[in-house]
Coordinates of C-alpha atoms in Angstrom, one line a residue:
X1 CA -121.3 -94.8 -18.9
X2 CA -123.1 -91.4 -19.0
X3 CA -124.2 -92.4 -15.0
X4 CA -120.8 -92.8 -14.0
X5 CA -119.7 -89.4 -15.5
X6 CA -122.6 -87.8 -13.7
X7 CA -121.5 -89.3 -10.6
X8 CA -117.7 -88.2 -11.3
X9 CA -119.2 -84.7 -11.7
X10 CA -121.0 -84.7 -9.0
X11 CA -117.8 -85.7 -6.5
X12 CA -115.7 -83.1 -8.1
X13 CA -118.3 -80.3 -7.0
X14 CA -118.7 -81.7 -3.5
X15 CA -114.8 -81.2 -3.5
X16 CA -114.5 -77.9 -4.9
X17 CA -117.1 -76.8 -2.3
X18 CA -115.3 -78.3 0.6
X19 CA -112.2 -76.8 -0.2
X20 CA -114.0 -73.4 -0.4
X21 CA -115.2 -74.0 3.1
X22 CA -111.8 -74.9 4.0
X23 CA -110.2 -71.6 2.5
X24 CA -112.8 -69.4 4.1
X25 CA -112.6 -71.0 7.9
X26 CA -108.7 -70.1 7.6
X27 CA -109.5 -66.8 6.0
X28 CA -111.5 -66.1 9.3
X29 CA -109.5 -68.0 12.1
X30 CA -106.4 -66.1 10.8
X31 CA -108.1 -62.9 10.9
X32 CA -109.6 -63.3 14.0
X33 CA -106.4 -64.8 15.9
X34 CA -105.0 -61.0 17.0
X35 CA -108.2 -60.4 18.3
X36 CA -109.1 -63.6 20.1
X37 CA -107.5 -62.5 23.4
X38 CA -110.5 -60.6 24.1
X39 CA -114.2 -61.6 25.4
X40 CA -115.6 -58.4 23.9
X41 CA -115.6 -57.7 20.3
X42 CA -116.6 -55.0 17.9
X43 CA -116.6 -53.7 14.7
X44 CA -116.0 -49.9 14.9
X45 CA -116.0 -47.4 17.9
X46 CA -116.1 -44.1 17.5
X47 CA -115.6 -41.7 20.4
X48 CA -115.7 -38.0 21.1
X49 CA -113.2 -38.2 23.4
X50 CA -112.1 -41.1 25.9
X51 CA -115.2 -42.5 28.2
X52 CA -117.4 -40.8 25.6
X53 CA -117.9 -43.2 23.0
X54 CA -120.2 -45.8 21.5
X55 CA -119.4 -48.2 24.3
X56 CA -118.8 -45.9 26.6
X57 CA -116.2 -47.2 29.7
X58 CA -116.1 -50.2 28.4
X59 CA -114.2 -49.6 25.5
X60 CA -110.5 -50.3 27.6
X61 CA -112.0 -54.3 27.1
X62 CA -113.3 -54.2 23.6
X63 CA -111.4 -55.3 20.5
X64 CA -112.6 -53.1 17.4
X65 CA -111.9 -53.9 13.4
X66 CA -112.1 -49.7 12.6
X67 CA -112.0 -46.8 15.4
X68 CA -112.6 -43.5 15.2
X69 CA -111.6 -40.9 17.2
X70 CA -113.2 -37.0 17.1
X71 CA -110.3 -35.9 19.6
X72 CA -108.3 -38.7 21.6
X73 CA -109.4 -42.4 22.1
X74 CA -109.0 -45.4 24.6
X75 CA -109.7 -48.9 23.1
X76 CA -108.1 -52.2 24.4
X77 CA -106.8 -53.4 21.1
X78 CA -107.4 -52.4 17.2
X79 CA -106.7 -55.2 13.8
X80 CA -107.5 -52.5 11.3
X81 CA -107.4 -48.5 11.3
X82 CA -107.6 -46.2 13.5
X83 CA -107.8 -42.8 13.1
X84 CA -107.7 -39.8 16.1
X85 CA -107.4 -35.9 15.7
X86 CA -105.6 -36.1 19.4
X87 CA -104.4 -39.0 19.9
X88 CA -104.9 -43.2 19.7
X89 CA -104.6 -45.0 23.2
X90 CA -104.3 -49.0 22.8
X91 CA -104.2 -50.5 26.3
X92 CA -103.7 -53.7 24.8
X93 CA -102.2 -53.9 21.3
X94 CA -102.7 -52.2 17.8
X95 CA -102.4 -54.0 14.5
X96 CA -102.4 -52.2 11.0
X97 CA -103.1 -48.7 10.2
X98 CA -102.9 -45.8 12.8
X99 CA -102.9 -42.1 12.6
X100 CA -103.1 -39.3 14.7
X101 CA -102.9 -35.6 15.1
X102 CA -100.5 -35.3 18.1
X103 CA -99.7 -39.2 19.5
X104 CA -100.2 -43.1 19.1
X105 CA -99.6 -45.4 21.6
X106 CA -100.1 -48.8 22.4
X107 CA -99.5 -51.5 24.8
X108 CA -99.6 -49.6 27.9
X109 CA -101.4 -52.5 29.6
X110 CA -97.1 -53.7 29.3
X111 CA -96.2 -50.7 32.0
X112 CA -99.6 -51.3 34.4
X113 CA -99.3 -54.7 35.0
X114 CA -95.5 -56.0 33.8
X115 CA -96.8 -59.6 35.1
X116 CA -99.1 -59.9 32.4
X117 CA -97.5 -58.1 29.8
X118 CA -97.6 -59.1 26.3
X119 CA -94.2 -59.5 24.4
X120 CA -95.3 -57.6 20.6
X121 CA -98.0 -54.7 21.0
X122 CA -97.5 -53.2 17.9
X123 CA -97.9 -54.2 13.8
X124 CA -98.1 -51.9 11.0
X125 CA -97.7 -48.6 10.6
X126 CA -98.0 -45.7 12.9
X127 CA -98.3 -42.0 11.8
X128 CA -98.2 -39.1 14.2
X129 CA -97.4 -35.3 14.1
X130 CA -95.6 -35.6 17.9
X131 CA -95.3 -38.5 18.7
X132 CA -95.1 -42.5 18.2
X133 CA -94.7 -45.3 20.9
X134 CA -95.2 -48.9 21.9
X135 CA -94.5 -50.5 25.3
X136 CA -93.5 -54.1 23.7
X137 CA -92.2 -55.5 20.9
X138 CA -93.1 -53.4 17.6
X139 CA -93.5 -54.4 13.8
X140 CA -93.5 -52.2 10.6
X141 CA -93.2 -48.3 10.3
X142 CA -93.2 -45.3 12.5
X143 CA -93.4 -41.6 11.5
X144 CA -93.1 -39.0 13.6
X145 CA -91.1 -36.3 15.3
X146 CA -90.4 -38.7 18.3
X147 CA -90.3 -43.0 17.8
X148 CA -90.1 -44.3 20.9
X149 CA -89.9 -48.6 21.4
X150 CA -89.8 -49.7 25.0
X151 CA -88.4 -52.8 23.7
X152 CA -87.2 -54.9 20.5
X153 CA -88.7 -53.2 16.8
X154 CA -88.3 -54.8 13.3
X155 CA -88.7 -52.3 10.5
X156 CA -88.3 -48.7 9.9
X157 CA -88.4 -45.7 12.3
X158 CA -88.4 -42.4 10.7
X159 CA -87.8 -39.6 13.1
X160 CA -88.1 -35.9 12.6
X161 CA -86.0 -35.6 16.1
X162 CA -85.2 -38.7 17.5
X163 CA -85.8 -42.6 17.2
X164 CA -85.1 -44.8 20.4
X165 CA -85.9 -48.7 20.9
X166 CA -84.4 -51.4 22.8
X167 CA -83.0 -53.2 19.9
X168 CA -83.4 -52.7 16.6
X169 CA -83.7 -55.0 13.3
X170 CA -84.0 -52.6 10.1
X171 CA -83.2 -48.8 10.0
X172 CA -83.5 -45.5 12.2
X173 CA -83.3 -42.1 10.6
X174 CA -83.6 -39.1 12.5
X175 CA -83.5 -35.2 12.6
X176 CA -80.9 -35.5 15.1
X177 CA -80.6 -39.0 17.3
X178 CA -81.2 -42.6 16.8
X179 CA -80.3 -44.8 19.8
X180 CA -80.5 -48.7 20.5
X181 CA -79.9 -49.9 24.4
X182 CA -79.1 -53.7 23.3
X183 CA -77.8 -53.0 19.9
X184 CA -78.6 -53.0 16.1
X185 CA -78.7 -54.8 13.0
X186 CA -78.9 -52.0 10.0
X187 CA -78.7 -48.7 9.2
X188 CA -78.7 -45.5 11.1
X189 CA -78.3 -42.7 10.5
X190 CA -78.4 -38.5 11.7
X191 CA -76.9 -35.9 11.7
X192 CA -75.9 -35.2 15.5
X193 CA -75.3 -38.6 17.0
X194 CA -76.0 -42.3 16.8
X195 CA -75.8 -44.8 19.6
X196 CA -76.1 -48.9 19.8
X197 CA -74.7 -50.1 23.2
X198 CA -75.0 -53.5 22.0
X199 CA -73.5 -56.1 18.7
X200 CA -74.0 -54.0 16.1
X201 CA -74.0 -54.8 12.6
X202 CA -74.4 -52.2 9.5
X203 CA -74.0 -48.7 9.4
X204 CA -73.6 -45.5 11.2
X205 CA -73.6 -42.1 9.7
X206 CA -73.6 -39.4 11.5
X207 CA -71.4 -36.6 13.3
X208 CA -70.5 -38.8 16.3
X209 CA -71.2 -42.4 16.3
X210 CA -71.2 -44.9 19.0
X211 CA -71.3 -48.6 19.0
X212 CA -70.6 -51.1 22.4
X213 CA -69.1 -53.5 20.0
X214 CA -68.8 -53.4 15.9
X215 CA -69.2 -56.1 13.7
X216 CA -67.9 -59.8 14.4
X217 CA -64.6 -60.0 14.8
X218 CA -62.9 -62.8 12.9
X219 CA -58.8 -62.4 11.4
X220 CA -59.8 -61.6 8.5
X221 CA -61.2 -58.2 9.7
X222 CA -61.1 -55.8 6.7
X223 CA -62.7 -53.0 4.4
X224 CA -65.7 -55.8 3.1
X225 CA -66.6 -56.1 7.1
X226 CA -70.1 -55.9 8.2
X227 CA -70.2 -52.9 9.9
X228 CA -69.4 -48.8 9.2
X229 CA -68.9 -46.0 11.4
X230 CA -68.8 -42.7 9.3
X231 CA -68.8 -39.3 11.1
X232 CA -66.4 -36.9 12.7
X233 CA -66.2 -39.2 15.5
X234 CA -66.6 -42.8 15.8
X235 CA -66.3 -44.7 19.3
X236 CA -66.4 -47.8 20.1
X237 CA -65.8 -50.4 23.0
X238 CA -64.9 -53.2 20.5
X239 CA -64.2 -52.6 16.7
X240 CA -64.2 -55.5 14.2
X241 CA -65.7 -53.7 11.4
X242 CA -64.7 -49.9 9.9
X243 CA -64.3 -46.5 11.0
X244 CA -64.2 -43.6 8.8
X245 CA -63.8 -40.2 10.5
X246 CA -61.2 -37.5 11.8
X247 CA -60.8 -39.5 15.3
X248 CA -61.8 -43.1 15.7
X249 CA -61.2 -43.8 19.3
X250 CA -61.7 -48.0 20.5
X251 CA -61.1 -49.8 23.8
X252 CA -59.7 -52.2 21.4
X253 CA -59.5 -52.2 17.6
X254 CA -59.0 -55.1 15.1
X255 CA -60.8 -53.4 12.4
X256 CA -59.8 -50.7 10.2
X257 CA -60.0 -47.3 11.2
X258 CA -59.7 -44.6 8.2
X259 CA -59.0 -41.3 10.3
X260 CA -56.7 -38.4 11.1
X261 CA -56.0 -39.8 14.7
X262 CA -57.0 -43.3 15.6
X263 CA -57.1 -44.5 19.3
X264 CA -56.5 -48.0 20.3
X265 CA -56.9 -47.8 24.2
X266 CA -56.0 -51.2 24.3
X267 CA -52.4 -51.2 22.4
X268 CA -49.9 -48.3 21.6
X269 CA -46.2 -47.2 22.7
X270 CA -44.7 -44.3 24.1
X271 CA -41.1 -43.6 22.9
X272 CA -38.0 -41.6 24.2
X273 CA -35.8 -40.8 21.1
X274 CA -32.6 -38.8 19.7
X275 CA -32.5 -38.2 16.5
X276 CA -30.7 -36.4 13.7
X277 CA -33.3 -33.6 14.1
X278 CA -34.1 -33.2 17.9
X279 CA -32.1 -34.8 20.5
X280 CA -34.6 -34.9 22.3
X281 CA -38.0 -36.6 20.8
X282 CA -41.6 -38.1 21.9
X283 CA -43.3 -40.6 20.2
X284 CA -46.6 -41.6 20.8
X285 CA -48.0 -44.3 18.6
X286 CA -51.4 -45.8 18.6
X287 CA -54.4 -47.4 15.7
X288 CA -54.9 -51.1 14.9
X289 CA -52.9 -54.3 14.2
X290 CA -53.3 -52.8 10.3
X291 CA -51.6 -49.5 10.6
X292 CA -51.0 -46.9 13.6
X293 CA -51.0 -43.5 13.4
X294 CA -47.5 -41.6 14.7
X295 CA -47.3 -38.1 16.9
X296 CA -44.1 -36.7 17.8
X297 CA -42.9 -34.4 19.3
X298 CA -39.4 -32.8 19.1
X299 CA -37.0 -30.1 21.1
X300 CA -33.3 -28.6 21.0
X301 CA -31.6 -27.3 23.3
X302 CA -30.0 -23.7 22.1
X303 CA -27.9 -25.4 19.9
X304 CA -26.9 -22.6 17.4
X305 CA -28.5 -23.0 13.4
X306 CA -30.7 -26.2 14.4
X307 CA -34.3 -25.7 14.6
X308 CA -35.8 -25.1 18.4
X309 CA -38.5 -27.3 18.1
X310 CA -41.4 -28.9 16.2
X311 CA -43.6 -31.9 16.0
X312 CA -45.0 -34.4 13.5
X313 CA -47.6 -36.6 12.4
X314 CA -47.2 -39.8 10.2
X315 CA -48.7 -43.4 9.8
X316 CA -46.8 -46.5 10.9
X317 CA -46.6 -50.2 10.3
X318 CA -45.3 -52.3 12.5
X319 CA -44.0 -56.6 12.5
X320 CA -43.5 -58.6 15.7
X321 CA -43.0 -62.1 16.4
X322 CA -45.7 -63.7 18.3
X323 CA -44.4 -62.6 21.5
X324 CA -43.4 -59.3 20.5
X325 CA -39.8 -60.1 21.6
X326 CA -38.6 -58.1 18.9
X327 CA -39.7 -55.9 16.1
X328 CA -39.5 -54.2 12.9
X329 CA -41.7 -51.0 11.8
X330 CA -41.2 -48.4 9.2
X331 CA -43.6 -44.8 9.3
X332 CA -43.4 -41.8 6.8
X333 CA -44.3 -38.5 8.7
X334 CA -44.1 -34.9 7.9
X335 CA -42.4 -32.8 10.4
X336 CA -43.2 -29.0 10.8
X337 CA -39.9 -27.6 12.7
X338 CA -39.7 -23.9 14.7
X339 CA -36.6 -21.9 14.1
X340 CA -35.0 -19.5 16.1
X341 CA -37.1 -16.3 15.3
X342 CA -38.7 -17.6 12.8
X343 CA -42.9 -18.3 12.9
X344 CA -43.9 -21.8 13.4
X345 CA -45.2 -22.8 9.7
X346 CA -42.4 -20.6 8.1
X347 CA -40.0 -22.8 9.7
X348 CA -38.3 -25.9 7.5
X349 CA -40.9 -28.9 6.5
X350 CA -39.2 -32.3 6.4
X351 CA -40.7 -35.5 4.5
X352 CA -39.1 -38.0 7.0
X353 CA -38.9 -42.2 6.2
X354 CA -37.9 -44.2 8.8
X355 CA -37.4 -47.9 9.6
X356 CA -36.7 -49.4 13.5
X357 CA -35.7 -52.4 14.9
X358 CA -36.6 -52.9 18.8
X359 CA -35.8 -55.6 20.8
X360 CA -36.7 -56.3 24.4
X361 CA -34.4 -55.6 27.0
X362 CA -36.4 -55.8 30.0
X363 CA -39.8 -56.8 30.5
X364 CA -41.1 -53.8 29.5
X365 CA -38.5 -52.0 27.5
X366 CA -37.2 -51.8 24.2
X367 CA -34.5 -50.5 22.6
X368 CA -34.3 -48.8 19.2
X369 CA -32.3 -48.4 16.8
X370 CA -33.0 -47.1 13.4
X371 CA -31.9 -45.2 10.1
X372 CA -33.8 -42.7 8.1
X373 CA -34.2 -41.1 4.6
X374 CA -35.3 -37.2 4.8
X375 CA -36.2 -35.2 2.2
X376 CA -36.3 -31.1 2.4
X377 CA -39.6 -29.5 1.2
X378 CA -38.9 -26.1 2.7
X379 CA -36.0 -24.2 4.5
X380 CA -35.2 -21.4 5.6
X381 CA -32.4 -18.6 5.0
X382 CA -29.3 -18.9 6.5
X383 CA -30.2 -22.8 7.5
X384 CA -27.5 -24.8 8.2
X385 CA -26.6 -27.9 5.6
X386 CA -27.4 -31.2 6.8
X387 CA -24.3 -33.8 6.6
X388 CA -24.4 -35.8 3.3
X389 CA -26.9 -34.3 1.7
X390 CA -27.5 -34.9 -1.9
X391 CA -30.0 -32.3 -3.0
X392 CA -33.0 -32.2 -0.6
X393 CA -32.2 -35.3 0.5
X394 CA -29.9 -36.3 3.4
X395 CA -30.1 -39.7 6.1
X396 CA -30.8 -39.7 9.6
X397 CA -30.7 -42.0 12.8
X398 CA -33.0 -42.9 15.7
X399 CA -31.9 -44.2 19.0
X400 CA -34.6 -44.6 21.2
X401 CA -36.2 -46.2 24.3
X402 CA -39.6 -47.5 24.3

C-alpha cells in the first residue's frame, strides 16, 4: 500500500513540474511574439545620439527590451521602455512605455515603404512635451501638446493643442482641436472645435462641432440617442442623435435639435401671409420632424395707428398625412413690432398663438388659412384698440400662400 502512495506521489510531482514548464514556455512565447519579426535582438541600447550608440548603425534592425536615449534615438522596434531627452525614433513599432523631452514616434517604416507596412505600430503609452505620433494603428495613451495618428487609435489622446487620428475608438481632449477623418466612437471634447467626418457615436463638446453623420438613425430618434453635439454651433451632414447649441444647422435632421435657430437644409417652408398685424408677412420655417423653429417677418404700408413693421421668432409643430397633401400646425411666437416714431424695442410686444390648416393646391403650393389668439404685453400711447379685445387679449387671422 505505502508503494503505491509513493508512486501516486511521485506522478503528481512529475505533473506539477510539467505544468510549470508549460506556464513558463507561454510566459516566453507571449513575450517574445512582438518582437519575433526581427532577426536581431537585444536587451537595452543606449545611445548618445542616433548612429552613436551601443550597436551603432545597426540599431534601425534591432529589437531592444529597454532603450536609452542621452539626446534623440533610432531603434527598429521597442516591447518595454524607452526613455529619450530629444526624442524616440521607432522605425518599426513601439510597445509599452515611452517618454521623451520634445517627440515620440513610431512606425515610420509605414510612410518609407507603404508595401510593407505594418497595420498597429503603437501599444501603450506615449509621453512627450511636443509632440506624439504613430504612422499605423495605435493602442493606449498619448500625452502631449500635439497627438497625431496616421490611422485608426483605441484609447485616450490627451492634447494640450490638438489631437488628430484617422478614426477613433475612446476619447480626445484637447487645448483647442480634436479631429477624426473616418469618424468616432466616444467623447471629444475642446474648447474651439471638434470634427468627425465619419459615423459618429458619443459626444461633442465644444464651441463648434462637426460630425458627417450623428448617431444611427432609427424612428425612434430622441433625447436617450447615442450621440451629443453641445457647443455654440453644431453641424452636421446627417443628425440622428442631439444637438444642443444656439444654431444647429443639418443637411438633414431626424434627431432633436435644442437651439435658438435650427437648420434642416433638407425640409422647411417659405410663406407669403396677411395677417391681422401686417398685411404683408414672411415666414420662414425650418428644424426637424419634432419641432421647427418660426422667423417672420412683417410690414405696413402707411396705414395710419398700425405698427410699420416688426418681425418674430417662435417654435412650431406641424401634422401631415403621409403625402403631405394637407396639414395642420400650430406655433406660439413673440412679435417685436416698430411704430411710427417710435424706437424699435419701445414698440408694442405681442404673445401671438396660432393654428393653420394648408392644403395643396398645386404641386407645390399650399393654401393657408388660420385663426389666432394674441395677447398684449406692451403698447404704446396713443395705440389704436384692436377689434374684440377682451383685456390684452384679442383674435387674429392668417391667409397665406406657401
Amino acid at each position: 500500500m505505502q508503494d503505491i502512495i509513493k508512486r501516486l506521489e511521485k506522478i503528481r510531482a512529475r505533473d506539477s513540474n510539467f505544468k510549470f514548464i508549460v506556464l513558463l514556455l507561454f510566459f516566453l512565447i507571449s513575450t517574445n511574439l512582438f518582437a519575433q519579426y526581427y532577426s536581431k535582438q537585444s536587451s537595452i541600447h543606449i545611445s548618445a545620439f542616433p548612429g552613436f550608440s551601443n550597436h551603432s548603425a545597426d540599431e534601425i534592425s534591432q529589437h531592444y527590451k529597454l532603450s536609452l536615449n542621452l539626446s534623440s534615438g533610432i531603434t527598429g522596434s521597442v516591447s518595454g521602455i524607452e526613455i529619450g531627452l530629444i526624442s524616440n525614433y521607432n522605425y518599426e513599432k513601439f510597445l509599452g512605455l515611452q517618454f521623451a523631452g520634445f517627440a515620440n514616434i513610431s512606425g515610420v517604416n509605414n510612410k518609407l515603404n507603404p508595401k510593407e507596412k505594418l497595420q498597429e505600430t503603437f501599444r501603450g503609452f506615449q509621453i512627450a512635451t511636443i509632440t506624439n505620433k504613430t504612422f499605423g494603428d495605435g493602442t493606449g495613451v498619448q500625452i502631449s501638446i500635439f497627438n497625431i495618428v496616421e490611422s485608426g487609435f483605441t484609447g485616450f489622446q490627451l492634447g494640450f493643442l490638438t489631437n488628430k487620428s484617422r478614426n477613433l475608438v475612446g476619447a480626445q481632449i484637447a487645448g483647442l482641436i480634436n479631429s477624426t477623418k473616418l469618424g468616432m466612437v466616444g467623447f471629444q471634447i475642446a474648447p474651439l472645435f471638434n470634427y468627425s467626418d465619419g459615423q459618429t457615436n458619443g459626444l461633442q463638446l465644444g464651441l463648434f462641432n462637426y460630425a458627417r453623420t450623428a448617431g444611427f438613425g432609427h424612428e425612434f430618434s430622441s433625447l436617450f440617442s447615442d450621440s451629443w453635439q453641445i457647443g455654440l454651433i453644431n453641424f452636421s451632414k446627417v443628425n440622428n442623435g442631439n444637438q444642443i447649441g444656439l444654431i444647429n444647422i443639418s443637411g438633414k435632421n431626424n434627431g432633436v435639435p435644442l437651439g435658438l435657430l435650427n437648420i434642416d437644409a433638407s425640409d422647411g417652408y417659405l410663406s407669403f401671409r396677411s395677417t391681422d398685424l401686417f398685411l404683408s408677412n414672411i415666414s420662414l420655417g425650418t428644424g426637424s420632424r419634432f419641432f421647427s423653429n418660426i422667423v417672420q417677418f412683417g410690414y405696413n404700408l402707411s396705414i395710419s395707428g398700425m405698427p410699420v413693421w416688426g418681425f418674430s421668432y417662435g417654435l412650431e409643430k406641424e401634422w401631415s398625412d403621409p403625402y403631405r397633401t394637407k396639414f395642420v400646425s400650430i406655433n406660439t411666437s413673440v412679435w417685436q413690432q416698430k411704430a411710427r416714431d417710435v424706437k424699435l424695442l419701445k414698440g408694442p410686444r405681442i404673445w401671438r398663438s396660432e393654428l393653420i390648416y394648408g392644403f395643396k393646391i398645386t404641386k407645390k403650393r399650399y393654401l393657408e388659412l388660420g385663426a389666432a389668439i394674441n395677447y398684449q404685453l406692451t403698447s404704446i400711447k396713443n395705440q389704436e384698440p384692436s377689434l374684440l379685445t377682451l383685456g390684452n387679449f384679442f383674435p387674429g387671422i392668417i391667409l397665406g400662400l406657401q
